[in-house]
mmCIF file of C-alpha atoms and ligand atoms in Angstrom:
data_model
loop_
_atom_site.group_PDB
_atom_site.id
_atom_site.type_symbol
_atom_site.label_atom_id
_atom_site.label_comp_id
_atom_site.label_asym_id
_atom_site.label_seq_id
_atom_site.Cartn_x
_atom_site.Cartn_y
_atom_site.Cartn_z
ATOM 1 C CA MET A 1 11.007 10.648 -25.685
ATOM 2 C CA ARG A 2 12.499 7.008 -24.232
ATOM 3 C CA PHE A 3 14.132 6.915 -20.774
ATOM 4 C CA VAL A 4 16.790 4.857 -20.323
ATOM 5 C CA THR A 5 17.415 3.876 -16.363
ATOM 6 C CA ALA A 6 19.749 1.044 -14.823
ATOM 7 C CA GLY A 7 20.143 -0.372 -18.067
ATOM 8 C CA TYR A 8 16.695 -0.611 -19.244
ATOM 9 C CA THR A 9 14.630 1.134 -21.789
ATOM 10 C CA ILE A 10 11.804 3.026 -20.628
ATOM 11 C CA SER A 11 9.487 4.897 -22.955
ATOM 12 C CA GLY A 12 8.554 8.341 -22.570
ATOM 13 C CA SER A 13 4.451 7.222 -22.337
ATOM 14 C CA LEU A 14 5.045 4.816 -20.323
ATOM 15 C CA ILE A 15 6.718 7.178 -17.337
ATOM 16 C CA GLN A 16 4.038 10.039 -18.230
ATOM 17 C CA ARG A 17 0.850 7.657 -17.903
ATOM 18 C CA LEU A 18 3.020 6.642 -14.385
ATOM 19 C CA ARG A 19 3.142 10.223 -13.303
ATOM 20 C CA THR A 20 -0.725 10.485 -14.598
ATOM 21 C CA ALA A 21 -2.183 7.435 -13.381
ATOM 22 C CA LYS A 22 -5.320 7.974 -10.724
ATOM 23 C CA ARG A 23 -5.256 4.196 -10.155
ATOM 24 C CA VAL A 24 -2.584 1.689 -10.197
ATOM 25 C CA VAL A 25 -2.915 -2.191 -9.767
ATOM 26 C CA VAL A 26 0.237 -4.300 -9.599
ATOM 27 C CA LEU A 27 -0.555 -7.719 -9.590
ATOM 28 C CA THR A 28 2.920 -10.313 -8.166
ATOM 29 C CA GLY A 29 3.823 -13.299 -8.356
ATOM 30 C CA ALA A 30 6.802 -15.683 -6.736
ATOM 31 C CA GLY A 31 9.349 -13.597 -9.163
ATOM 32 C CA VAL A 32 9.681 -10.598 -7.247
ATOM 33 C CA SER A 33 10.891 -12.757 -3.819
ATOM 34 C CA ALA A 34 13.410 -14.004 -6.287
ATOM 35 C CA GLU A 35 15.842 -11.395 -5.023
ATOM 36 C CA SER A 36 15.115 -11.909 -1.504
ATOM 37 C CA GLY A 37 16.137 -15.203 -2.147
ATOM 38 C CA VAL A 38 12.787 -17.048 -2.198
ATOM 39 C CA PRO A 39 12.745 -19.645 -4.756
ATOM 40 C CA THR A 40 9.675 -19.779 -7.094
ATOM 41 C CA PHE A 41 7.629 -22.308 -8.460
ATOM 42 C CA ARG A 42 8.128 -23.060 -11.621
ATOM 43 C CA ASP A 43 11.609 -21.833 -12.672
ATOM 44 C CA ALA A 44 13.454 -25.033 -14.624
ATOM 45 C CA LEU A 45 16.174 -25.640 -11.974
ATOM 46 C CA THR A 46 15.312 -23.465 -8.636
ATOM 47 C CA GLY A 47 11.877 -23.543 -8.821
ATOM 48 C CA LEU A 48 10.592 -25.285 -5.712
ATOM 49 C CA TRP A 49 8.043 -27.572 -8.000
ATOM 50 C CA ALA A 50 11.235 -28.756 -9.489
ATOM 51 C CA THR A 51 12.165 -30.479 -7.152
ATOM 52 C CA PHE A 52 8.770 -31.723 -5.275
ATOM 53 C CA ASP A 53 5.964 -32.869 -6.192
ATOM 54 C CA PRO A 54 2.801 -29.996 -5.398
ATOM 55 C CA LEU A 55 0.645 -33.378 -5.346
ATOM 56 C CA GLU A 56 2.071 -34.704 -2.840
ATOM 57 C CA LEU A 57 2.415 -30.819 -0.759
ATOM 58 C CA ALA A 58 0.071 -28.126 -2.001
ATOM 59 C CA THR A 59 -3.356 -30.397 -1.931
ATOM 60 C CA PRO A 60 -6.248 -30.776 0.538
ATOM 61 C CA SER A 61 -5.980 -34.277 -0.929
ATOM 62 C CA ALA A 62 -1.938 -34.449 0.174
ATOM 63 C CA PHE A 63 -2.780 -32.771 3.706
ATOM 64 C CA ALA A 64 -5.916 -35.666 4.036
ATOM 65 C CA ARG A 65 -2.945 -38.477 3.087
ATOM 66 C CA ASN A 66 0.103 -37.210 5.074
ATOM 67 C CA PRO A 67 -0.383 -34.951 7.126
ATOM 68 C CA LYS A 68 2.858 -34.409 8.946
ATOM 69 C CA LEU A 69 4.492 -34.343 5.551
ATOM 70 C CA VAL A 70 2.667 -30.924 4.586
ATOM 71 C CA TRP A 71 2.906 -29.192 7.773
ATOM 72 C CA ASP A 72 6.510 -30.065 7.799
ATOM 73 C CA TRP A 73 7.348 -28.826 4.179
ATOM 74 C CA TYR A 74 5.262 -25.401 5.320
ATOM 75 C CA ALA A 75 6.979 -25.758 8.670
ATOM 76 C CA GLU A 76 10.106 -25.353 6.866
ATOM 77 C CA ARG A 77 9.270 -22.450 4.400
ATOM 78 C CA ARG A 78 8.285 -20.755 7.233
ATOM 79 C CA ALA A 79 11.416 -21.218 9.394
ATOM 80 C CA GLN A 80 13.333 -19.963 5.433
ATOM 81 C CA LEU A 81 11.264 -16.612 5.692
ATOM 82 C CA LEU A 82 12.377 -15.811 9.004
ATOM 83 C CA GLN A 83 16.165 -15.197 7.244
ATOM 84 C CA VAL A 84 15.054 -13.473 4.298
ATOM 85 C CA ALA A 85 14.138 -9.372 3.687
ATOM 86 C CA PRO A 86 12.420 -7.367 1.251
ATOM 87 C CA ASN A 87 14.510 -6.761 -2.075
ATOM 88 C CA ALA A 88 14.452 -2.924 -3.814
ATOM 89 C CA GLY A 89 11.566 -3.823 -6.138
ATOM 90 C CA HIS A 90 9.082 -3.863 -3.177
ATOM 91 C CA LEU A 91 10.380 -1.539 -1.339
ATOM 92 C CA ALA A 92 10.108 0.253 -5.303
ATOM 93 C CA LEU A 93 6.125 -1.080 -5.068
ATOM 94 C CA ALA A 94 5.538 0.833 -1.888
ATOM 95 C CA GLN A 95 7.198 4.138 -2.995
ATOM 96 C CA LEU A 96 4.873 3.959 -6.141
ATOM 97 C CA GLU A 97 1.389 3.402 -3.809
ATOM 98 C CA ALA A 98 3.032 6.887 -1.799
ATOM 99 C CA ARG A 99 3.071 8.103 -4.875
ATOM 100 C CA VAL A 100 -0.002 7.432 -7.127
ATOM 101 C CA PRO A 101 -4.060 8.542 -5.811
ATOM 102 C CA ALA A 102 -5.326 4.785 -5.621
ATOM 103 C CA PHE A 103 -3.353 1.958 -5.577
ATOM 104 C CA LEU A 104 -4.085 -1.746 -5.379
ATOM 105 C CA LEU A 105 -1.157 -4.348 -4.579
ATOM 106 C CA ALA A 106 -3.040 -8.255 -5.470
ATOM 107 C CA THR A 107 -0.002 -10.657 -5.007
ATOM 108 C CA GLN A 108 0.254 -14.522 -4.870
ATOM 109 C CA ASN A 109 2.685 -14.477 -2.979
ATOM 110 C CA VAL A 110 1.867 -15.949 0.829
ATOM 111 C CA ASP A 111 6.094 -14.991 2.411
ATOM 112 C CA GLY A 112 4.949 -11.066 4.071
ATOM 113 C CA LEU A 113 7.499 -9.426 2.238
ATOM 114 C CA HIS A 114 5.299 -6.924 0.701
ATOM 115 C CA ALA A 115 3.597 -5.801 3.973
ATOM 116 C CA ARG A 116 7.408 -5.458 5.263
ATOM 117 C CA ALA A 117 8.494 -3.383 2.435
ATOM 118 C CA GLY A 118 5.626 -0.999 3.575
ATOM 119 C CA SER A 119 3.353 -1.725 1.447
ATOM 120 C CA ARG A 120 -0.059 -0.919 2.565
ATOM 121 C CA GLU A 121 -3.021 -1.702 0.556
ATOM 122 C CA ILE A 122 -2.698 -5.525 -0.001
ATOM 123 C CA VAL A 123 -4.757 -8.256 -1.369
ATOM 124 C CA GLU A 124 -2.801 -11.494 -0.049
ATOM 125 C CA LEU A 125 -4.809 -14.190 -2.816
ATOM 126 C CA HIS A 126 -3.169 -17.284 -2.041
ATOM 127 C CA GLY A 127 -2.996 -16.326 2.158
ATOM 128 C CA ASN A 128 -0.238 -16.054 3.883
ATOM 129 C CA ILE A 129 2.586 -18.584 5.188
ATOM 130 C CA ALA A 130 3.390 -17.270 7.931
ATOM 131 C CA ARG A 131 -0.467 -18.045 9.751
ATOM 132 C CA VAL A 132 -1.902 -20.757 11.068
ATOM 133 C CA ARG A 133 -5.156 -22.454 10.459
ATOM 134 C CA CYS A 134 -8.026 -24.820 12.148
ATOM 135 C CA SER A 135 -8.257 -26.952 8.570
ATOM 136 C CA ARG A 136 -11.917 -28.075 10.176
ATOM 137 C CA GLU A 137 -13.305 -24.535 11.561
ATOM 138 C CA ASP A 138 -10.626 -22.380 9.585
ATOM 139 C CA ARG A 139 -10.257 -20.234 12.541
ATOM 140 C CA VAL A 140 -6.568 -18.507 12.798
ATOM 141 C CA VAL A 141 -4.788 -19.888 15.423
ATOM 142 C CA LYS A 142 -1.722 -18.088 17.226
ATOM 143 C CA ARG A 143 -0.685 -20.076 20.144
ATOM 144 C CA TRP A 144 -0.633 -24.277 20.037
ATOM 145 C CA ASP A 145 1.045 -26.477 21.779
ATOM 146 C CA GLU A 146 3.592 -29.099 20.186
ATOM 147 C CA PRO A 147 2.302 -32.179 19.990
ATOM 148 C CA LEU A 148 4.279 -35.133 21.471
ATOM 149 C CA ASP A 149 3.509 -37.730 18.638
ATOM 150 C CA ALA A 150 4.627 -37.250 14.912
ATOM 151 C CA MET A 151 1.776 -35.226 14.134
ATOM 152 C CA PRO A 152 0.894 -31.483 13.073
ATOM 153 C CA PRO A 153 -0.364 -30.099 15.973
ATOM 154 C CA ARG A 154 -3.926 -29.084 16.848
ATOM 155 C CA CYS A 155 -6.491 -26.670 17.108
ATOM 156 C CA PRO A 156 -6.894 -25.619 21.303
ATOM 157 C CA ALA A 157 -10.552 -25.531 20.784
ATOM 158 C CA CYS A 158 -11.700 -28.686 18.312
ATOM 159 C CA GLN A 159 -8.362 -31.069 17.821
ATOM 160 C CA ALA A 160 -8.474 -30.678 14.423
ATOM 161 C CA TYR A 161 -5.274 -30.784 12.906
ATOM 162 C CA LEU A 162 -3.752 -27.136 12.483
ATOM 163 C CA ARG A 163 -2.963 -25.791 8.905
ATOM 164 C CA PRO A 164 -1.410 -23.167 7.001
ATOM 165 C CA ASP A 165 -3.565 -20.556 6.016
ATOM 166 C CA VAL A 166 -2.210 -20.667 2.538
ATOM 167 C CA VAL A 167 -4.375 -21.719 -0.702
ATOM 168 C CA TRP A 168 -3.953 -24.706 -2.031
ATOM 169 C CA PHE A 169 -4.781 -26.671 -5.382
ATOM 170 C CA GLU A 170 -8.663 -27.179 -5.960
ATOM 171 C CA GLU A 171 -9.090 -24.815 -2.930
ATOM 172 C CA MET A 172 -11.166 -21.541 -2.894
ATOM 173 C CA LEU A 173 -9.423 -17.881 -2.680
ATOM 174 C CA PRO A 174 -9.945 -16.456 0.968
ATOM 175 C CA SER A 175 -13.329 -14.417 0.513
ATOM 176 C CA GLY A 176 -13.785 -11.732 -0.918
ATOM 177 C CA ALA A 177 -9.995 -11.102 -2.180
ATOM 178 C CA LEU A 178 -10.257 -12.211 -5.955
ATOM 179 C CA GLU A 179 -13.600 -9.747 -5.598
ATOM 180 C CA ARG A 180 -11.085 -6.729 -4.578
ATOM 181 C CA ALA A 181 -8.230 -7.532 -7.306
ATOM 182 C CA GLU A 182 -11.078 -7.972 -10.394
ATOM 183 C CA ALA A 183 -12.658 -4.845 -9.138
ATOM 184 C CA ALA A 184 -9.465 -2.681 -8.596
ATOM 185 C CA ALA A 185 -8.346 -4.377 -12.392
ATOM 186 C CA ARG A 186 -11.212 -3.227 -13.864
ATOM 187 C CA ASP A 187 -11.319 0.306 -12.687
ATOM 188 C CA CYS A 188 -7.548 1.393 -12.979
ATOM 189 C CA ASP A 189 -5.684 2.961 -15.834
ATOM 190 C CA LEU A 190 -2.509 1.012 -14.796
ATOM 191 C CA LEU A 191 -1.432 -2.331 -14.019
ATOM 192 C CA ILE A 192 1.909 -3.627 -13.300
ATOM 193 C CA VAL A 193 2.330 -7.691 -13.205
ATOM 194 C CA ALA A 194 5.745 -8.220 -12.236
ATOM 195 C CA GLY A 195 7.169 -11.804 -11.204
ATOM 196 C CA THR A 196 4.410 -14.709 -12.662
ATOM 197 C CA SER A 197 4.464 -17.027 -15.194
ATOM 198 C CA GLY A 198 0.690 -15.917 -14.979
ATOM 199 C CA GLU A 199 0.286 -19.974 -15.041
ATOM 200 C CA VAL A 200 -1.928 -19.803 -12.207
ATOM 201 C CA TYR A 201 -5.724 -18.750 -12.396
ATOM 202 C CA PRO A 202 -8.379 -16.835 -11.409
ATOM 203 C CA ALA A 203 -4.893 -14.588 -10.369
ATOM 204 C CA ALA A 204 -4.221 -14.949 -13.895
ATOM 205 C CA ALA A 205 -7.243 -13.308 -15.135
ATOM 206 C CA ILE A 206 -6.544 -10.226 -13.844
ATOM 207 C CA PRO A 207 -4.653 -8.292 -15.950
ATOM 208 C CA GLN A 208 -6.828 -9.356 -18.741
ATOM 209 C CA TYR A 209 -9.668 -7.277 -16.670
ATOM 210 C CA ALA A 210 -7.604 -4.969 -16.352
ATOM 211 C CA LYS A 211 -6.939 -4.528 -20.354
ATOM 212 C CA SER A 212 -9.969 -5.144 -21.648
ATOM 213 C CA ALA A 213 -11.174 -2.069 -19.321
ATOM 214 C CA GLY A 214 -8.835 0.072 -21.343
ATOM 215 C CA ALA A 215 -6.005 0.306 -18.672
ATOM 216 C CA ARG A 216 -1.971 -0.011 -20.132
ATOM 217 C CA VAL A 217 -0.639 -3.291 -19.106
ATOM 218 C CA VAL A 218 3.158 -3.478 -18.516
ATOM 219 C CA GLU A 219 4.845 -6.968 -17.836
ATOM 220 C CA VAL A 220 7.915 -7.217 -15.508
ATOM 221 C CA ASN A 221 9.374 -10.574 -16.246
ATOM 222 C CA PRO A 222 12.575 -12.033 -17.109
ATOM 223 C CA ASN A 223 10.626 -14.031 -19.556
ATOM 224 C CA PRO A 224 7.977 -14.334 -21.680
ATOM 225 C CA THR A 225 4.761 -15.358 -20.339
ATOM 226 C CA PRO A 226 1.617 -16.691 -21.300
ATOM 227 C CA LEU A 227 0.725 -12.481 -20.637
ATOM 228 C CA SER A 228 3.020 -11.334 -22.623
ATOM 229 C CA ALA A 229 0.675 -11.152 -25.054
ATOM 230 C CA LEU A 230 -1.688 -8.818 -23.574
ATOM 231 C CA ALA A 231 1.337 -6.205 -22.262
ATOM 232 C CA ASP A 232 1.910 -2.746 -24.130
ATOM 233 C CA ASP A 233 5.168 -2.708 -22.785
ATOM 234 C CA THR A 234 7.513 -5.654 -21.236
ATOM 235 C CA LEU A 235 9.875 -4.618 -19.295
ATOM 236 C CA ARG A 236 12.523 -8.277 -19.464
ATOM 237 C CA GLY A 237 14.737 -7.932 -16.555
ATOM 238 C CA PRO A 238 14.438 -8.731 -12.947
ATOM 239 C CA SER A 239 11.993 -6.727 -10.889
ATOM 240 C CA ALA A 240 14.471 -6.025 -7.916
ATOM 241 C CA VAL A 241 16.662 -3.334 -10.977
ATOM 242 C CA VAL A 242 13.211 -3.048 -13.204
ATOM 243 C CA LEU A 243 10.840 -1.661 -10.685
ATOM 244 C CA PRO A 244 12.949 1.145 -8.637
ATOM 245 C CA ALA A 245 14.193 2.001 -12.404
ATOM 246 C CA LEU A 246 10.455 2.708 -13.419
ATOM 247 C CA VAL A 247 9.829 4.926 -9.962
ATOM 248 C CA ASP A 248 13.218 6.489 -11.064
ATOM 249 C CA ALA A 249 12.607 6.767 -14.126
ATOM 250 C CA ALA A 250 8.798 9.199 -13.533
ATOM 251 C CA TRP A 251 10.088 10.497 -10.035
ATOM 252 C CA PRO A 252 13.655 11.104 -10.194
ATOM 253 C CA ALA A 253 15.479 11.395 -6.542
ATOM 254 C CA ARG A 254 16.427 14.727 -5.979
ATOM 255 C CA LYS A 255 19.580 14.679 -6.240
ATOM 256 C CA ASP A 256 20.625 18.119 -4.611
HETATM 257 P P1 OAD B 301 5.983 -19.366 -10.947
HETATM 258 O O1 OAD B 301 7.029 -19.952 -10.092
HETATM 259 O O2 OAD B 301 4.647 -20.445 -11.647
HETATM 260 O O3 OAD B 301 6.384 -18.195 -12.004
HETATM 261 C C1 OAD B 301 7.896 -16.834 -11.227
HETATM 262 C C2 OAD B 301 8.246 -16.213 -12.172
HETATM 263 O O4 OAD B 301 9.246 -15.001 -11.811
HETATM 264 C C3 OAD B 301 8.306 -16.710 -14.095
HETATM 265 O O5 OAD B 301 7.850 -16.563 -15.040
HETATM 266 C C4 OAD B 301 9.741 -16.443 -13.895
HETATM 267 O O6 OAD B 301 10.356 -16.037 -15.443
HETATM 268 C C5 OAD B 301 9.415 -15.334 -13.032
HETATM 269 N N1 OAD B 301 11.421 -14.678 -12.583
HETATM 270 C C6 OAD B 301 12.441 -15.438 -12.215
HETATM 271 N N2 OAD B 301 12.842 -14.725 -11.509
HETATM 272 C C7 OAD B 301 12.416 -13.482 -11.586
HETATM 273 C C8 OAD B 301 13.018 -12.421 -10.866
HETATM 274 N N3 OAD B 301 13.834 -11.969 -10.572
HETATM 275 N N4 OAD B 301 12.356 -10.625 -11.044
HETATM 276 C C9 OAD B 301 10.793 -11.075 -12.053
HETATM 277 N N5 OAD B 301 10.832 -11.886 -12.092
HETATM 278 C C10 OAD B 301 11.028 -13.834 -12.204
HETATM 279 O O7 OAD B 301 5.476 -18.290 -9.416
HETATM 280 P P2 OAD B 301 3.461 -17.752 -9.637
HETATM 281 O O8 OAD B 301 3.847 -16.899 -11.046
HETATM 282 O O9 OAD B 301 4.037 -17.148 -8.553
HETATM 283 O O10 OAD B 301 0.338 -21.445 -5.917
HETATM 284 O O11 OAD B 301 3.018 -19.120 -9.399
HETATM 285 C C11 OAD B 301 1.638 -18.728 -8.813
HETATM 286 C C12 OAD B 301 1.160 -19.332 -8.182
HETATM 287 O O12 OAD B 301 2.386 -21.082 -8.715
HETATM 288 C C13 OAD B 301 2.093 -19.646 -6.482
HETATM 289 O O13 OAD B 301 1.224 -18.410 -5.624
HETATM 290 C C14 OAD B 301 1.597 -21.046 -6.019
HETATM 291 C C15 OAD B 301 2.019 -21.664 -7.260
HETATM 292 O O14 OAD B 301 1.551 -23.118 -7.223
HETATM 293 C C16 OAD B 301 0.000 -21.683 -5.003
HETATM 294 O O15 OAD B 301 0.534 -22.039 -4.012
HETATM 295 C C17 OAD B 301 -1.455 -21.778 -4.372
#
């Protein structure tokens, strides 16, 4: 049997697996927030890394060379995020979590939109742009004085520069985050990977752990990625359409 929903054909066996899955893991990337108006990184024309050089903005050495440039770039993105809202894809993942016995959402996104949509079990693999931390002691800082000079604000405790609490290239992921996501992937029945190019490791390895452990892997992405080859199902469309279609097909809304 196949279900045609929102213009997508979803196999009956996938719907059945979704309904009966005991443990579901979802790995998301920037594409999931695209329909909220948050730019991705690697899409050819609209991705951030098409316009900006990640080596000048998203590495520890870039921050050491030009802390003000890096601070301002993230501050601008933080301000832009105040203007956006979760989309139907984020909301569908929160609904999915409410319907399955065990669930983990591992996201590479730093925008906080999954939490705002109501997801609860979230691992933020790359941090959260809304948080700021001390660049020396890693302590999260909630209040600081705006500097009078053209430099980033400083830690009230040690005077080191403050920085966004996100993971930059060449940096480790937050302690325990990757371990939690990997353990859940190795122990799940179904893994959905949505809106990621699958180019950034170690996050991109997570679907392989699930696959090796016998889970069904579903990719949601309008475009093929290096992860497509290991997916059992590839749903080629925007996540704000495909994810609600999946949840609706598995748990049809009562019309009465
Ligand atoms: P990318 O920009 O690399 O990939 C975005 C993916 O989303 C692509 O595969 C697109 O085809 C897909 N996409 C675009 N629109 C979509 C839509 N409406 N629905 C579903 N998918 C869509 O973003 P990430 O894979 O998240 O890291 O990038 C991984 C990491 O690289 C980011 O966390 C960030 C970046 O450098 C750090 O900043 C450390």
